[in-house]
Structures are given as C-alpha cells and as structure tokens.
XYZ file of C-alpha atoms in Angstrom:
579
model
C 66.882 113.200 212.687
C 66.025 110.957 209.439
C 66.678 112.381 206.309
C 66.202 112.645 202.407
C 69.007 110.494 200.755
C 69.404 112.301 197.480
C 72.261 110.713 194.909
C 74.016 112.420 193.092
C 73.354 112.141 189.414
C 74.384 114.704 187.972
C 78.176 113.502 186.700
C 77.609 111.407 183.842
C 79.383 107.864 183.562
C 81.772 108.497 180.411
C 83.882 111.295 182.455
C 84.127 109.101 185.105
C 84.817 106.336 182.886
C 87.951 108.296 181.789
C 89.544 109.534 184.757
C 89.684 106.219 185.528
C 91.576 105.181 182.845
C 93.647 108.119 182.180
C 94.257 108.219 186.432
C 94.233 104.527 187.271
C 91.928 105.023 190.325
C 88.907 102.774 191.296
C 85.411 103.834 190.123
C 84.563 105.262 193.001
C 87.222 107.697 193.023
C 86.661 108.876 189.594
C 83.301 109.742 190.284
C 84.276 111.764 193.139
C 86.206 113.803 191.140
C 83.572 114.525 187.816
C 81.356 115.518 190.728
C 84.150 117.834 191.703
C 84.025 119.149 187.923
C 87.464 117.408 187.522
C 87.259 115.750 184.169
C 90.448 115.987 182.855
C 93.956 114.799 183.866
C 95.563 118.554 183.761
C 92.397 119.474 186.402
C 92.660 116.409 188.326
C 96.587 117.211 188.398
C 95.984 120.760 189.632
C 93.183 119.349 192.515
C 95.664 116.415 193.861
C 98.910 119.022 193.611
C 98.029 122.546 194.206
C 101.271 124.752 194.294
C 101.353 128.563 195.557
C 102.603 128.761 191.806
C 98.625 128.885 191.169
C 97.477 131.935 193.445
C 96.462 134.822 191.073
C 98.277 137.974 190.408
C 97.611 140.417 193.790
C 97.614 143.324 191.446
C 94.174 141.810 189.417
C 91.884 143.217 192.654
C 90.300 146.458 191.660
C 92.907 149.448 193.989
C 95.810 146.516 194.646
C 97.786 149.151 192.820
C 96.797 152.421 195.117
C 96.384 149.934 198.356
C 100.044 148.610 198.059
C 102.066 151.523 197.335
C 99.964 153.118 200.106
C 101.151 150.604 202.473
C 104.530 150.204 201.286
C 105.080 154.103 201.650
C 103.605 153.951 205.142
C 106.231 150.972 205.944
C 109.506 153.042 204.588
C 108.170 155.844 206.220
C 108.057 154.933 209.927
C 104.217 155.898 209.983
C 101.896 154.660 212.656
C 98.810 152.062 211.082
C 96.292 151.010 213.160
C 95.282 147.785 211.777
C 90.917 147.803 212.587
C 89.692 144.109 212.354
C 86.687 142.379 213.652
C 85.382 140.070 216.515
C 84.950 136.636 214.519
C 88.046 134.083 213.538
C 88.144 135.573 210.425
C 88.630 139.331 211.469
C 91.104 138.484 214.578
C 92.917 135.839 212.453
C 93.201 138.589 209.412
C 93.908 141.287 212.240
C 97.297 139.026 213.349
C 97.961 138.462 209.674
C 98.347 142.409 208.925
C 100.181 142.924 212.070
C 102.711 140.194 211.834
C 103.576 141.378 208.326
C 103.943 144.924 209.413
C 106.448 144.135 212.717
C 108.310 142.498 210.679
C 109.594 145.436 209.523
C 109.604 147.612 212.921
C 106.590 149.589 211.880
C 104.746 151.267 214.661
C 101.512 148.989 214.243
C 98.678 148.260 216.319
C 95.674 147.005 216.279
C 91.564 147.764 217.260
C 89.175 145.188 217.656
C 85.153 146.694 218.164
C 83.463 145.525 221.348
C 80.608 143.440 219.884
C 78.000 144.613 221.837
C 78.935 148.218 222.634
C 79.784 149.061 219.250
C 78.787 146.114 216.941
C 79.954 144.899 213.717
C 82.550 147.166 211.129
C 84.336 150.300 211.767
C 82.779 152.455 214.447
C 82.739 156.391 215.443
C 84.821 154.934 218.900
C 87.310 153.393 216.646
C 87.707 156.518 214.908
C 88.382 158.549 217.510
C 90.858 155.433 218.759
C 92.663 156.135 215.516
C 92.918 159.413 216.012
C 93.911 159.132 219.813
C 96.870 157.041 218.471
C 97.791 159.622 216.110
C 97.388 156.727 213.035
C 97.672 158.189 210.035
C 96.750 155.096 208.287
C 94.118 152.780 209.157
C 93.717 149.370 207.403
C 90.529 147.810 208.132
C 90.174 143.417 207.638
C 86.837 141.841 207.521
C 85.167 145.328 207.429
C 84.935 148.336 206.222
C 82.897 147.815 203.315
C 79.758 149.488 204.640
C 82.229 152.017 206.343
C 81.218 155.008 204.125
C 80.105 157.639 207.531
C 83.599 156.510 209.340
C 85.736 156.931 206.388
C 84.681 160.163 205.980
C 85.392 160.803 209.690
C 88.574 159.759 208.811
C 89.249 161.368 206.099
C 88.546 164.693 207.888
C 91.007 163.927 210.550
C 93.263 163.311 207.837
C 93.682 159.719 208.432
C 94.338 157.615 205.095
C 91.971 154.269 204.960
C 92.777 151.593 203.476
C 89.736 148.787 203.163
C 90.361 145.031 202.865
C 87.154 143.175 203.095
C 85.263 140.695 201.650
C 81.681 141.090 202.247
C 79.057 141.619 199.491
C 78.570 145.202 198.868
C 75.137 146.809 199.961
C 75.465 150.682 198.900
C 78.012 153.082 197.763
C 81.907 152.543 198.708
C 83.045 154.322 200.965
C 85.726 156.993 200.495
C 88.975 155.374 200.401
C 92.636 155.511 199.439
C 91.466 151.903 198.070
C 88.652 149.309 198.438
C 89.334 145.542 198.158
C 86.682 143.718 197.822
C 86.530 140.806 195.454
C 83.358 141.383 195.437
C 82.868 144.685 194.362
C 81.039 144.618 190.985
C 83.220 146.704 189.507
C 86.507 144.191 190.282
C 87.380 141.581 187.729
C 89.726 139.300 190.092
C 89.311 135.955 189.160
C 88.110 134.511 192.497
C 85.556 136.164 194.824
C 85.590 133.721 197.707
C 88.424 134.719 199.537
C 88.130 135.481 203.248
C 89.037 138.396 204.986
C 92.260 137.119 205.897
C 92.824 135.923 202.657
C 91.962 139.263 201.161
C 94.492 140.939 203.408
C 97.021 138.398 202.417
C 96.807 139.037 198.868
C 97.532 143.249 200.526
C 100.781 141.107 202.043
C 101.357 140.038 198.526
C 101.078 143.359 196.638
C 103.351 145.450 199.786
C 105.894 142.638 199.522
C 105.908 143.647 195.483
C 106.341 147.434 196.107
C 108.686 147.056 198.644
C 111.058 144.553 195.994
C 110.893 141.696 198.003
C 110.095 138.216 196.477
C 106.450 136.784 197.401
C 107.520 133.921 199.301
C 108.173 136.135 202.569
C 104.275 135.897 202.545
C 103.984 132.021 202.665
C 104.628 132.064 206.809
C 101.515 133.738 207.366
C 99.438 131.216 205.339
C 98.541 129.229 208.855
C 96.150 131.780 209.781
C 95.179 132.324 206.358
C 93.902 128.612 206.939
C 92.081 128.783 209.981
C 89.779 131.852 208.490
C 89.256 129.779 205.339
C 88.013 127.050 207.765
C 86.365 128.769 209.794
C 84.150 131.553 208.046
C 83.326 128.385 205.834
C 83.995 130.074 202.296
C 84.783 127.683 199.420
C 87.539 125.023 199.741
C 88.176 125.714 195.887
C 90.831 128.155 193.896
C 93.103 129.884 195.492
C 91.805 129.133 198.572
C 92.374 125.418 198.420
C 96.302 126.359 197.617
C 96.121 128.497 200.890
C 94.300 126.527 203.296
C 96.683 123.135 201.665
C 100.069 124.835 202.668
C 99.103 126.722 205.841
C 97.812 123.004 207.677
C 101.174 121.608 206.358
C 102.690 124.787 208.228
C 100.121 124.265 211.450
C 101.376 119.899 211.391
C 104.630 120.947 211.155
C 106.203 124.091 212.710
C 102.836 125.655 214.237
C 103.314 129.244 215.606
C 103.429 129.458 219.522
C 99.584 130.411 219.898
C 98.369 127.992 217.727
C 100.908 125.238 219.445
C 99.387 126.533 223.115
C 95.539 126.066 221.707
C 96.471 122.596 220.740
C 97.821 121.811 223.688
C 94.995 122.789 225.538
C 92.407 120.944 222.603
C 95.018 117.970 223.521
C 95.563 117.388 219.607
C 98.296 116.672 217.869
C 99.696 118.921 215.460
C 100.136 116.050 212.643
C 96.512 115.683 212.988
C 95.010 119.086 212.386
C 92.322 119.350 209.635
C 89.634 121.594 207.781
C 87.362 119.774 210.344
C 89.089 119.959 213.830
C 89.372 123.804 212.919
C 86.124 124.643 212.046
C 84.765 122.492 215.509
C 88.030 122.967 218.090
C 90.112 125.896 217.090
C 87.629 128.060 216.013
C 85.388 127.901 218.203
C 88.285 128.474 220.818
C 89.546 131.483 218.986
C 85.694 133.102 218.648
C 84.771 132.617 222.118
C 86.237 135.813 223.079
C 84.629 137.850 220.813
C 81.097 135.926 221.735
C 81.588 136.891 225.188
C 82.773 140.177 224.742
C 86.806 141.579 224.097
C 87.982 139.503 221.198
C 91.450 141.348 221.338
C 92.565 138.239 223.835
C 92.682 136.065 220.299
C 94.786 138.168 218.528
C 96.966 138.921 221.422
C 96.765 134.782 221.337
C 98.099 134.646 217.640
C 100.914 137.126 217.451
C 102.304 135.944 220.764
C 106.238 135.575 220.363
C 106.838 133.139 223.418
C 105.841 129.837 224.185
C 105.169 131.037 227.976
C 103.017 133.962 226.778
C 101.327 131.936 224.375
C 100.340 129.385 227.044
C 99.152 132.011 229.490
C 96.483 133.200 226.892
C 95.281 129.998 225.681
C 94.160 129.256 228.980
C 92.217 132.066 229.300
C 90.697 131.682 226.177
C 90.150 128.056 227.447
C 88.426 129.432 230.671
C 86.307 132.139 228.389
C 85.300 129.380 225.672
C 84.182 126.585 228.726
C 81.833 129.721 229.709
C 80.997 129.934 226.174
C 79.835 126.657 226.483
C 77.861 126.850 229.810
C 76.288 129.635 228.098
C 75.463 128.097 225.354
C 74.177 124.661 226.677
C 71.830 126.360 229.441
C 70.311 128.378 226.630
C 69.713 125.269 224.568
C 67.849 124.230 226.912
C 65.639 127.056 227.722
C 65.162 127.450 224.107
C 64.258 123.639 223.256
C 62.123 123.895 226.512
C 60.135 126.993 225.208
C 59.552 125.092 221.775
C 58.423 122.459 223.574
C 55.910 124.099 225.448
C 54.803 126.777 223.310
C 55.149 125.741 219.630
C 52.752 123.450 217.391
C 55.112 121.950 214.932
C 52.871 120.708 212.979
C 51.684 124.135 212.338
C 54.597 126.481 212.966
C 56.773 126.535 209.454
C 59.515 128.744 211.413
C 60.081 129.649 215.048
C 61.206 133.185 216.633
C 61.828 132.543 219.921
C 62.461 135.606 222.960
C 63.951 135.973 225.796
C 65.253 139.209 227.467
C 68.413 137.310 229.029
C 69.982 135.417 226.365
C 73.199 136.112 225.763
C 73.882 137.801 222.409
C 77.250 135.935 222.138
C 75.431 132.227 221.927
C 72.146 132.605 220.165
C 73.302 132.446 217.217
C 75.197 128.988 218.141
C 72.011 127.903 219.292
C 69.633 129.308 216.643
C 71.972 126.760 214.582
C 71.323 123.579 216.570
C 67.297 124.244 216.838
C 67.141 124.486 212.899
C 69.745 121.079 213.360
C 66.700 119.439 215.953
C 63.965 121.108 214.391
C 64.631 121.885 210.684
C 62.747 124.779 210.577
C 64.014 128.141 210.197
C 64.573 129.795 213.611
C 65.533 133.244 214.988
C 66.725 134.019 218.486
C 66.081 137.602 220.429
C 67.286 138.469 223.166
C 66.542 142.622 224.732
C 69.751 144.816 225.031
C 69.242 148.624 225.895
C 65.041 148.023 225.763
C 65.708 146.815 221.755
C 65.300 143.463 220.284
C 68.299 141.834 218.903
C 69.211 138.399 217.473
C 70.572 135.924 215.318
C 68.147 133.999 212.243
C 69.267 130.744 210.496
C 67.928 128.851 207.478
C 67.362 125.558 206.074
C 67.720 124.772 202.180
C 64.976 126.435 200.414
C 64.088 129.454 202.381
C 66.368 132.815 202.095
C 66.170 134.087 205.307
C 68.114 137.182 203.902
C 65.146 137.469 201.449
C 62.334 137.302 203.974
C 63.839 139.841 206.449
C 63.869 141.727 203.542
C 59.846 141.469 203.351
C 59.966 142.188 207.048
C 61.663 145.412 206.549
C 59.568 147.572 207.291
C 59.300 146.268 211.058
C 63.217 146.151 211.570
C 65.701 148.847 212.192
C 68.167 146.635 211.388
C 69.160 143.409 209.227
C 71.631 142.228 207.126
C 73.344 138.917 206.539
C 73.024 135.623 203.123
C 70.470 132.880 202.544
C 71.532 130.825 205.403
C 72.528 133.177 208.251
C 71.271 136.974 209.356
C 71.490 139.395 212.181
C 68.609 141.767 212.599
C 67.302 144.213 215.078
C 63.361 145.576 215.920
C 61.258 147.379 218.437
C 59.772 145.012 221.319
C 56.284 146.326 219.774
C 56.650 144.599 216.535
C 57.792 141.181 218.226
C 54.301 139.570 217.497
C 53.768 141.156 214.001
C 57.291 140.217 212.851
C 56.515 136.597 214.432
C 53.566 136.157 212.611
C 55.092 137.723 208.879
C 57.850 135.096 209.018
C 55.796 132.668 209.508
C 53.577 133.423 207.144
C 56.378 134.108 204.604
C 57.725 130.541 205.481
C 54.369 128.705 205.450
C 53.871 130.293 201.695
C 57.875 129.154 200.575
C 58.269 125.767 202.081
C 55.763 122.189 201.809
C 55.682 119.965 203.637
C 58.638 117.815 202.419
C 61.121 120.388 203.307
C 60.999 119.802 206.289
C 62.644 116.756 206.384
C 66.459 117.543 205.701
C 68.115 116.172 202.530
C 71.491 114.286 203.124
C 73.407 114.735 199.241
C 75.275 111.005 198.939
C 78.099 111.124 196.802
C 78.139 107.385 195.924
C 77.807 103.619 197.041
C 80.275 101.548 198.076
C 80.906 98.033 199.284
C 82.930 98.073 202.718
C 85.157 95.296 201.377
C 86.613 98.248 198.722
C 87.453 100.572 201.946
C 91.241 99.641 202.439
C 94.304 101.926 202.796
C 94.657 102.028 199.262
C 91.507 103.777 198.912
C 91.377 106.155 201.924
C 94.661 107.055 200.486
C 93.684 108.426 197.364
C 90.272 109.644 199.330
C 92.425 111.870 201.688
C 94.130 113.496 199.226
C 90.537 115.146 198.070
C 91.424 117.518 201.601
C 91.300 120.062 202.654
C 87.491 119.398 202.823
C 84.667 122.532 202.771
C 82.140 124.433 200.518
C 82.887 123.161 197.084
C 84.928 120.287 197.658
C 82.667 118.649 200.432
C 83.746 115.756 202.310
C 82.318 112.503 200.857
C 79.392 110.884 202.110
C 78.994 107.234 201.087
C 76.249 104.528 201.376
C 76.488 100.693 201.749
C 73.582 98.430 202.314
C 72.922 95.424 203.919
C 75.461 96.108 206.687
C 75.102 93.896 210.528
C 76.077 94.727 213.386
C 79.186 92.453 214.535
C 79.445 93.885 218.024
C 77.214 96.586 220.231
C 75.429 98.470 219.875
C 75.944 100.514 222.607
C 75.552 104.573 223.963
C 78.814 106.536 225.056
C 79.170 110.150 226.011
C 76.325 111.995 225.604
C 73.605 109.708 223.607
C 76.483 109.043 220.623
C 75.550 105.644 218.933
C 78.869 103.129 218.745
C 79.243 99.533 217.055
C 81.125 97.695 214.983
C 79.786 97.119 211.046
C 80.866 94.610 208.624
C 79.611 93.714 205.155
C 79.232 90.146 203.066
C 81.994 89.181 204.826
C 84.592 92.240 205.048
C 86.214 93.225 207.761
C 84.606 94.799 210.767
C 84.820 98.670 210.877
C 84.377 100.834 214.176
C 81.442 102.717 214.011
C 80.390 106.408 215.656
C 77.392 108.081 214.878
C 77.131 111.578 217.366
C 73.405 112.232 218.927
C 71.966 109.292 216.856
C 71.241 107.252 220.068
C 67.476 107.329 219.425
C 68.092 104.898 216.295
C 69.235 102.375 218.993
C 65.784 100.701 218.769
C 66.033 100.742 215.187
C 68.895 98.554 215.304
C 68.394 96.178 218.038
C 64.910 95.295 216.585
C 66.663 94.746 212.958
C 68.382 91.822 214.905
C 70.229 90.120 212.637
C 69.189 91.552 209.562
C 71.012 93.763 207.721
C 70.072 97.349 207.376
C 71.416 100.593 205.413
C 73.551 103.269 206.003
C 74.739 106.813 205.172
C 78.464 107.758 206.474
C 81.454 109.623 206.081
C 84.972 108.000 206.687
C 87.650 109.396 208.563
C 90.770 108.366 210.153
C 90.688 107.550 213.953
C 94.019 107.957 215.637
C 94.367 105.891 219.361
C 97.086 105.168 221.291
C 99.450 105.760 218.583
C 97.843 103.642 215.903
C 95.626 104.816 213.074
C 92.503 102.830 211.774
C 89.332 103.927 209.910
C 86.135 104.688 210.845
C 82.929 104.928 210.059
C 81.214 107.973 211.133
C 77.384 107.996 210.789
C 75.183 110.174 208.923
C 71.659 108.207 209.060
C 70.665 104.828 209.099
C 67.630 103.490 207.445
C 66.099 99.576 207.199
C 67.375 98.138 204.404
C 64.360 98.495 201.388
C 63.603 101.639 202.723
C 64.262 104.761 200.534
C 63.689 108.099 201.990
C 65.197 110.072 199.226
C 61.679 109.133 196.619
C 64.859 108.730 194.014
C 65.516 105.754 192.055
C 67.761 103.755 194.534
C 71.372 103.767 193.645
C-alpha cells in the first residue's frame, strides 16, 4: 500500500544542534532524540541509562496504602486469595505476576481466568460464585475490575474483601472496594498513567513487599512478565515503563523463566535476541492464542510453570492452539477480503462492517486489523453468537471509532473500547441501520486524502553513514513502542545491486547500495506488488522509506534494511516540502 511520507518538523535545529555537541553523536542521532523531547544531557542520560532507581513511589497510587496492608495481612495470615485476571497477555501475564509473588511465601493462592465467550470481559457473577466455592476471602482482580461495581457488591455480601488492580479508563462509578488502583482514576495523582495491568499489579508487589519489611528488589524477578504486557497491550515505551520493560528483556536474554525458555524454543529464537518487536509479533501472539480460542488459563499455567519438562509440555499445546489460531485466522481473511471484494464499492464505502454468522469471535478482531492494513478504511467484524451480533471495530488516524459507536448508541446493547480499537454488540435487526450510520458518520469525518495512510519519517540519511558505530548508538533508543517509536529513515537515489526477487509469501528481497556505499540486504514483507516498480526503474535510482534492524544468520550479525514504501525518485507523496 503507498503512503503519505510526512517529516517530521516539529524538533527545531538548535536542540539538536546541542545534543550533538554536549553528546558527541552524529546529527542524525541528535535529532532522534529532540524528537523524543530529549533536549538536555541529564534527559538524554536518563533515556540511554534508565535504572529501577527511577520507578515512582508505589504508595503515590490513590488506595496503595489500604491495597498493601490488605494484602500483606492476607499473606501473614495464611488466608486464601483468588487472584481474578483476564484472557489477553496482559491479564494472564499480570495473573502469573500476582501469583508468583504470593507462593513465594506459601500462601494458599489461586487463580480465575473468565471464559471469553461464556462470560466475557472483567469480573463475572460465575467468578463470584468461584470465589466463593473456594472459600477466598480475598479476591485481587488484574486487568479488570474497574467496571466491576454489581460483582463487588456480590462480593462484598459474601464477605469476600476485593482488591482492584486495573488500568483501564474509568466509565462510571468505582466499584465498592477495599481499594481501587487505577492510574487512571481521576481522582489519583500518580505520576504516570500508562502502566499496564501487569505493571499496575507490580507496583501492588512493590507496596506488599513494603508492609511486609522486605527491601523492593525481591520484586525485580518478576519484571520479565512485566515486559511482555508492556509489549504486548502496546502502552507507552516511556517512564516507568521503559525502566520495566529495559530490565525484564535483560532478565528474558539472560536467565528466562522455564515457560518463557519453552515458548522460545518452540518460536526457535534465541534468548539474546528477544525484543519489544519479537514480543509483540511471536510471544504474544503465542501467549493470547488461548484466550482467542477459548480457556486462556493454559498461558498462565505456561508462565508459573516450575520445571523445564512441564514448561515444555504446555508450550506445545499452546503451539498446537496458536497454529489453529492461525488457520482460523487466515481462512477468515479470506472470506472477509473475498466479501469486500464482491460486495463493497470502495470508491464509495468510507468504512466497511462486514457479517458473517460463523466467524470466530477469537480472530476477527486480528482480521478487522489487517482489512483496515489492505484497505485503510475503518472496518468492523460480526459474527452471531446466541442469535446476537458481536464483533470487533478498528480505526485508522482521524476517525474515533470509540466516538462514532458512541453516535450509534442507541442501536447497540453493547460497546466500549479507545479511538483505535472497540468491541460492541447489537440486535441482527439493526445490522443494516448500524451499517449505514457508520458509514455515514465516516463519510462526514474523513476526505478523501485519508485514505491514503501517512508513514511519519523521522529523518534522512545517506546509507554510507549506516555503520556499526551508528546502529550502536541507534539500538540503544530500545526498547521500541508508543512514545519512543522505532525510527523510520529515508534515503534517495538508492539502485538495486542484486534481485530483485519474491520469497515466502509475496515479501520483496534485494540488495541496495547508495553513491557508492556498501550494499545492504534488503526485506520489505507483502510489498511484492512494487516489483514492477522496480524492475521498470532499471537502473535508475529510486527512493525509499525503511526501518533498520539487526539480522542475525548462521551465527553472524549484519544490518538490514527493512522496507516501509518505496517511491520513484522525484516523487513526493507526503505534499510536504521534501526533506
């Protein structure tokens, strides 16, 4: 898909002009970091060198105070917690979290994950009475519970404590709880709100460890899964957050818990290279399929396994589950890219809501995601469960999807979700009428030119500047995510040297080289239909938008280019002054 090349302009030269004399990096460096807001040698000290030294004080989150001692009294008391997380990476990774912590002191803990589709998202009334079966008298709930005001009253009468850790924005009243964390919360002043849930139920670990006198560090071995949720839910890669996700890879690369060891094994990566990226695409996605496809209690049982044995037996079942996931996933792909095809005018449709009574809840959203990717139009997928319509909507840049259910509300039963992503439930017999609203709502938002995606460059380069000396100082701007995206760079006037050719499925490789520098391996995923492009540019040069990254073969390391877009060289999609 072509795109939008839009520079960024909004770093002025003299910061960067500074950081590269008071750093002593290249240009190009320093203007990644004023775009980063670092502008100073104490910030760009802090961004380079984060230490655990920086997370924040537990005990500034509105009811740390009540939701520690609560849990510290439950722990010297012998009580039985049930720990109630959700379905996703986050919740299942938070869920392990809470539970390691807690057997590490021989508390009676266990743990409830909701069935997605027989009892949905947050605490149910079948988790309640789970609680109560277990004879619990504390519940903490991670990832949810911040909605939970019906349960916690059901609680509550059953005299079961609550304890809430989530991080979700809040909707309505709180519920009625020993304690509520929720950065979040209007009422909270902690300094960061983007926190996952797992990394709102560490800083719980954090506060317990205080009230039971133990120093803070004990919390530190837990920071691994702390880092896949960061990844994963894709919250910002800034704060505390970047401290988190920073130490927990160096704990995955070097002494990686027994589940996580087993997924790799079965990914076939190597420890040493784990990343932000290979989380969000390979672990993640591993560690979710579960819950997609039905019982996500397999991941957690995954990521508190003890043995190596254990460990291995789960990850291939998780394996088998997520290679369903995919089968899933790629045959509805292609029944939904079929039905666009044959029912949907493009020119005139500004967003799509597509139907089918026997998609499977667990993928749709997945695949609502690659149709806006094909497409870039907002999309929702329905599928029918129990004679009710259910589905997934997501968004391109300029249309709040959360916003325009909201103008739809009065033909839902059910919606909720952000700008980008929402879930959302209706009556078969206002299908057409909510089709035609959206639409409508779209066609009034969005012209013409959105539509055609916008691709943010950070900066041109010359390829002759790429050298080790450069990627080194570039790959210590990771862990990469909201807020401290990875870099995407533009050189022109690049040839071909050798290819091009197609590998896999339809992925675009060559080798590129520049006014004489050294050729550079080249992969650009799906972008085989700019093959023409290329071989008709023959030998003249042409222009390209990429991110570099580190390719690691038969035990040697060398970088490559991986493509964004290409464009002929004099072209200039983005209507901006050309950088």
């Amino acid at each position: 898909m072509p795109y939008r090349w839009v520079f960024d302009t909004e770093s002025g030269p003299e910061p960067a002009d500074r950081m590269e004399q008071e750093l002593g990096v290249t240009p190009e460096i320093a203007r990644l970091l004023t775009q980063r807001g670092i502008d100073n040698f104490g910030r760009a000290k802090s961004f380079f060198r984060p230490e655990l030294s920086h997370l924040h004080d537990p005990f500034l989150m509105r009811d740390m105070e009540a939701a520690a001692s609560r849990l510290a009294a439950a722990v010297r008391g012998g009580e039985k917690i049930m720990i109630y997380g959700d379905y996703d990476v986050d919740g299942t990774t938070a869920t392990a979290c809470m539970l390691l912590f807690l057997q590490e002191f021989g508390v009676d803990a266990s743990f409830y994950i909701p069935h997605r589709y027989r009892e949905g998202y947050g605490i149910s009334p079948e988790g309640v009475q789970e609680a109560k079966a277990r004879g619990a008298s504390l519940v903490v709930s991670v990832d949810c519970g911040i909605g939970a005001v019906e349960e916690a009253a059901q609680l509550a009468e059953a005299g079961i404590d609550l304890v809430i850790c989530d991080h979700h924005t809040v909707g309505g009243p709180l519920p009625k709880a020993v304690a509520v964390l929720d950065p979040k919360r209007p009422d909270c002043s902690y300094p960061f709100d983007g926190l996952s849930g797992a990394g709102v139920a560490f800083k719980l670990i954090q506060g317990t460890l205080v009230k039971l006198g133990l120093p803070e560090h004990h919390a530190w071995t837990w920071l691994d899964l702390v880092a896949i949720s960061t990844a994963s839910d894709i919250v910002p890669v800034v704060d505390e957050n970047r401290v988190m996700m920073r130490e927990g890879l160096n704990r995955i690369r070097s002494e990686p818990r027994p589940g996580i060891r087993a997924l790799l094994d079965q990914i076939g990566m190597p420890p040493e290279q784990v990343n932000g990226t290979s989380i969000l695409f390979s672990v993640g996605p591993r560690i979710n399929a579960a819950g997609r496809m039905g019982d996500a209690s397999m991941a957690v049982e995954l990521l508190i396994a003890k043995q190596a044995a254990e460990a291995k037996r789960v990850a291939g079942l998780l394996e088998s589950i997520n290679l369903k996931r995919r089968t899933t996933d790629r045959q509805t792909l292609d029944e939904a890219t079929a039905m666009v095809e044959r029912e949907c005018d493009l020119e005139a449709m500004h967003a799509m809501v597509l139907h089918s009574p026997g998609w499977h809840l667990g993928v749709i959203g997945i695949v609502a995601s690659r149709l806006v990717d094909a497409y870039y139009r907002p999309v929702v997928m329905l599928s029918t469960v129990d004679g009710v319509v259910k589905g997934s909507a997501r968004s391109i840049g300029g249309f709040n999807i959360y916003d325009a259910l909201c103008e739809c509300e009065d033909l839902l039963l059910q919606y909720g979700g952000h700008e980008f992503a929402a879930g959302l439930t209706l009556e078969k017999s206002n299908l057409e009428p909510f089709r035609e609203r959206l639409g409508r709502i779209a066609g009034e938002q969005l012209a013409d030119r959105d539509f055609l995606p916008e691709l943010k460059i950070d900066a041109r380069i010359e390829l002759s500047d790429v050298n080790r000396r450069f990627w080194k100082l570039l790959s210590q701007f990771e862990p990469f995510g909201p807020g401290n995206p990875k870099p995407v760079f533009v050189s022109r006037n690049v040839r071909v040297q050798s290819g091009p050719s197609v590998v896999g499925r339809g992925h675009l490789k060559m080798k590129l080289s520049q006014d004489g520098s050294p050729p550079f391996d080249s992969i650009g995923f799906n972008m085989h239909e700019y093959l023409p492009m290329i071989r008709e540019a023959k030998g003249e040069g042409f222009d390209i938008a990429y991110e570099l990254e580190e390719n690691f073969w038969n035990n040697r390391r060398s970088l490559q280019i991986h493509l964004k877009d290409i464009q002929s060289s004099g072209s200039d999609a983005s209507g901006l002054a050309r950088n």
